[in-house]
PDB file of C-alpha atoms in Angstrom:
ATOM      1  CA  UNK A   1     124.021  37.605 148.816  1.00  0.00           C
ATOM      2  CA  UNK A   2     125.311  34.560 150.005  1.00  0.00           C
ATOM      3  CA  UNK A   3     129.054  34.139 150.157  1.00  0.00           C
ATOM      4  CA  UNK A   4     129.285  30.451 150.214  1.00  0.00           C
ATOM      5  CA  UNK A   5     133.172  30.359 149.467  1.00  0.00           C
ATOM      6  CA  UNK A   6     135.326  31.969 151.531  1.00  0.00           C
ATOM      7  CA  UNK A   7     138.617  30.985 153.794  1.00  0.00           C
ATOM      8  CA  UNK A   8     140.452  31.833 157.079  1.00  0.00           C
ATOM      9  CA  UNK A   9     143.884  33.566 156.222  1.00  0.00           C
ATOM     10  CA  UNK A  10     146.033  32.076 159.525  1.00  0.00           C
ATOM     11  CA  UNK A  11     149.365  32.885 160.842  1.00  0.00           C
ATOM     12  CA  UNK A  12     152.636  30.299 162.236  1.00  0.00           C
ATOM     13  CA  UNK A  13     150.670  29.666 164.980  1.00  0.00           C
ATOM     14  CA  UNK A  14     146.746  29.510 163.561  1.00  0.00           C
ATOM     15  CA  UNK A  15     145.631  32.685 164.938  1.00  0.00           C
ATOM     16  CA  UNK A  16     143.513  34.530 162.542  1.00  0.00           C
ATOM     17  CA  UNK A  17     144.397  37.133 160.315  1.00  0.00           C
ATOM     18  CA  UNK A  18     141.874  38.122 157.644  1.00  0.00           C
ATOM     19  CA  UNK A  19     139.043  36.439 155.652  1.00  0.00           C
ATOM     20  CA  UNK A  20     139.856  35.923 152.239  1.00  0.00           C
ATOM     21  CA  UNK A  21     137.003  36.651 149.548  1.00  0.00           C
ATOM     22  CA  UNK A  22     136.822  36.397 145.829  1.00  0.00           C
ATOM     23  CA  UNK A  23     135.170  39.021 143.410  1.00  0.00           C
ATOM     24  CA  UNK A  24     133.071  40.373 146.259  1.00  0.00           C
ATOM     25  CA  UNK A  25     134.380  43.967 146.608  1.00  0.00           C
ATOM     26  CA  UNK A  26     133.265  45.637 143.347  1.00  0.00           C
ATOM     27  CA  UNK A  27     134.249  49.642 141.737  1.00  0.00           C
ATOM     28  CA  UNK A  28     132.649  52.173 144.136  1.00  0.00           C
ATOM     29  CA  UNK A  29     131.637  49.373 147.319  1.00  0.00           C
ATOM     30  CA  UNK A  30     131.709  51.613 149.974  1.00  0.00           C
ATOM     31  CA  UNK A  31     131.699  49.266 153.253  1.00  0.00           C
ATOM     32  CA  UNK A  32     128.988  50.250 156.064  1.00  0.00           C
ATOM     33  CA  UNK A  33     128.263  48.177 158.957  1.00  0.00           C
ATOM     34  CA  UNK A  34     128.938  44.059 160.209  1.00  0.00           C
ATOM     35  CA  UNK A  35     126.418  42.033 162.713  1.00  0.00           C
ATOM     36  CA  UNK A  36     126.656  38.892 163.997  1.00  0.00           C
ATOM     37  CA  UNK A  37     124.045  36.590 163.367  1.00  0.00           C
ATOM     38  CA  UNK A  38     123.606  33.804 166.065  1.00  0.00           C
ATOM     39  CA  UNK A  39     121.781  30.526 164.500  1.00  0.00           C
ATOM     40  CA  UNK A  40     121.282  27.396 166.100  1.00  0.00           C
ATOM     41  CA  UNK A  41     124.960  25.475 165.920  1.00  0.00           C
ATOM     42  CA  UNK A  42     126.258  28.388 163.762  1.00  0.00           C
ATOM     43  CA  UNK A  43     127.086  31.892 164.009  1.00  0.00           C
ATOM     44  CA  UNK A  44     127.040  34.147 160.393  1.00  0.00           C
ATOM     45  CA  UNK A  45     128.765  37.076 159.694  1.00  0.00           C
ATOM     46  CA  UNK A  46     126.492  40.225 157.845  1.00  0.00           C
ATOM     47  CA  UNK A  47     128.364  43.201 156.141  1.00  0.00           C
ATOM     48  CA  UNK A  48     126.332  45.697 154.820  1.00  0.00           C
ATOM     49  CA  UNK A  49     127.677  47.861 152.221  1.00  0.00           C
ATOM     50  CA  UNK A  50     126.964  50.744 149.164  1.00  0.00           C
ATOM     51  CA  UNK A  51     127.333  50.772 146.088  1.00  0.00           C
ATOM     52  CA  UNK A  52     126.348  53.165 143.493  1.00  0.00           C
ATOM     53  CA  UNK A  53     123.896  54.501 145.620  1.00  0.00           C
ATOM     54  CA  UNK A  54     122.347  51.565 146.778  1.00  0.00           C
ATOM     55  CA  UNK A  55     122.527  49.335 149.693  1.00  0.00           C
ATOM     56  CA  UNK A  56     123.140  45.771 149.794  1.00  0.00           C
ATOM     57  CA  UNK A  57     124.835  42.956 151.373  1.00  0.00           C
ATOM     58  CA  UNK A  58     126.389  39.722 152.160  1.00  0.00           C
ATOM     59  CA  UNK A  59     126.531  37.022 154.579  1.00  0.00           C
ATOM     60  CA  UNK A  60     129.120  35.016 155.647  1.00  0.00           C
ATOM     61  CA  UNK A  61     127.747  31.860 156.787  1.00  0.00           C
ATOM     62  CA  UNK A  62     129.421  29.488 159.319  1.00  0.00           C
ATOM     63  CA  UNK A  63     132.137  31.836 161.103  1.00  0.00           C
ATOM     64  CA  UNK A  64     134.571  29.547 162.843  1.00  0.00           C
ATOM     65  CA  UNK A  65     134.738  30.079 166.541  1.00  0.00           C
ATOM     66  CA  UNK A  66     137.989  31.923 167.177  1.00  0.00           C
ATOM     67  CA  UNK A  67     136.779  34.723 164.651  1.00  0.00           C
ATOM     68  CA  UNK A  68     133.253  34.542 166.530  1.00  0.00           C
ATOM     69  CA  UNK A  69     135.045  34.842 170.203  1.00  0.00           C
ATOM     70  CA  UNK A  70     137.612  38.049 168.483  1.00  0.00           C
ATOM     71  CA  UNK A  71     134.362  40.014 166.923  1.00  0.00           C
ATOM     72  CA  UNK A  72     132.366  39.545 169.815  1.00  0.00           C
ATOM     73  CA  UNK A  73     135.029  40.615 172.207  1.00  0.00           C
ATOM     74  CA  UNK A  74     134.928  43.776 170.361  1.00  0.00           C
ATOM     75  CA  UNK A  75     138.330  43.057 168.115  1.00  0.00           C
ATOM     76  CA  UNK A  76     138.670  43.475 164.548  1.00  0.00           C
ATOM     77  CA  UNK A  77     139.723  40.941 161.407  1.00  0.00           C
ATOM     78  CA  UNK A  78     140.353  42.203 157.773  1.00  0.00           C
ATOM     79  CA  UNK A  79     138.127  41.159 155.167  1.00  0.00           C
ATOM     80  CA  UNK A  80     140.662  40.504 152.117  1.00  0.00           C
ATOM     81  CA  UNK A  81     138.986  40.377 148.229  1.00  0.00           C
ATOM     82  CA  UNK A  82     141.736  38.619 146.226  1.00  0.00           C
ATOM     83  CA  UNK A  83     140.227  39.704 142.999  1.00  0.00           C
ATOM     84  CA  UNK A  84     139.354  43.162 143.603  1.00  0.00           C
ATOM     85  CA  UNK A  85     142.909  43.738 145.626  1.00  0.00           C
ATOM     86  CA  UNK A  86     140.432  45.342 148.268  1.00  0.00           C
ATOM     87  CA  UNK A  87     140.483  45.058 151.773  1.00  0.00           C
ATOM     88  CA  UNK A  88     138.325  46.287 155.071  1.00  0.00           C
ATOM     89  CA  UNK A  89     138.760  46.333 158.624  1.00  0.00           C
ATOM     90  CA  UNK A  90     135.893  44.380 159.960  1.00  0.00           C
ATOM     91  CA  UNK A  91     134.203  45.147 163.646  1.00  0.00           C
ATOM     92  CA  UNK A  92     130.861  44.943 164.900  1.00  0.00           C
ATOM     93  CA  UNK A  93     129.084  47.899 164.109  1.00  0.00           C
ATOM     94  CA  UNK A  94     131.567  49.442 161.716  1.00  0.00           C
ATOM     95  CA  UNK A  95     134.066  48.551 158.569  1.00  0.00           C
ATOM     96  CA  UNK A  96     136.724  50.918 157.201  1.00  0.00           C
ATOM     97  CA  UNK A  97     138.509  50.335 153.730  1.00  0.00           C
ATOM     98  CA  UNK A  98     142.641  49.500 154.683  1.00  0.00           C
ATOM     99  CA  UNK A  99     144.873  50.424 151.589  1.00  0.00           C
ATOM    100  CA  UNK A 100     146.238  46.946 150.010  1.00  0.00           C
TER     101      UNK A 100
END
């Protein structure tokens, strides 16, 4: 799935702090793994997860580069759902649920 909609949560001085989704993170989404995807002129972000059993996905498409240059350097950004008051630690390879 496609997650066209999704924003850069920024501090004071527009470092960046999480990724804010909406209605993404359902009941029993157990994250698994995150890839970059490099595209010509863009760079997409792909979290694979569970759920019920089952595996599945998104993509976030269009990473800005500061998040690209943090994930590639092996760092980590949260991945915030607004709607499902979810969150997960996002680094390449892995993802971890973080209490909200």
């Amino acid at each position: 799935m496609l997650i066209a909609s999704y924003f850069v949560g920024r501090d004071k001085n527009n470092a960046a702090v999480c990724i804010v989704v909406s209605g993404v993170f359902l009941d029993g989404y157990i994250a698994k793994e995150n890839d970059l995807i490099f595209n010509t002129g863009r760079t997409d972000l792909v979290h694979t997860f569970e759920q019920d059993g089952h595996s599945d996905g998104f993509i976030l498409p269009d990473l800005p580069v500061d998040i690209v240059n943090l994930l590639s350097n092996g760092e980590s950004i949260n991945i915030v759902d607004i709607d499902a008051n979810q969150a997960f630690v996002c680094a390449i390879g892995v993802a971890s649920e973080i209490g909200l």
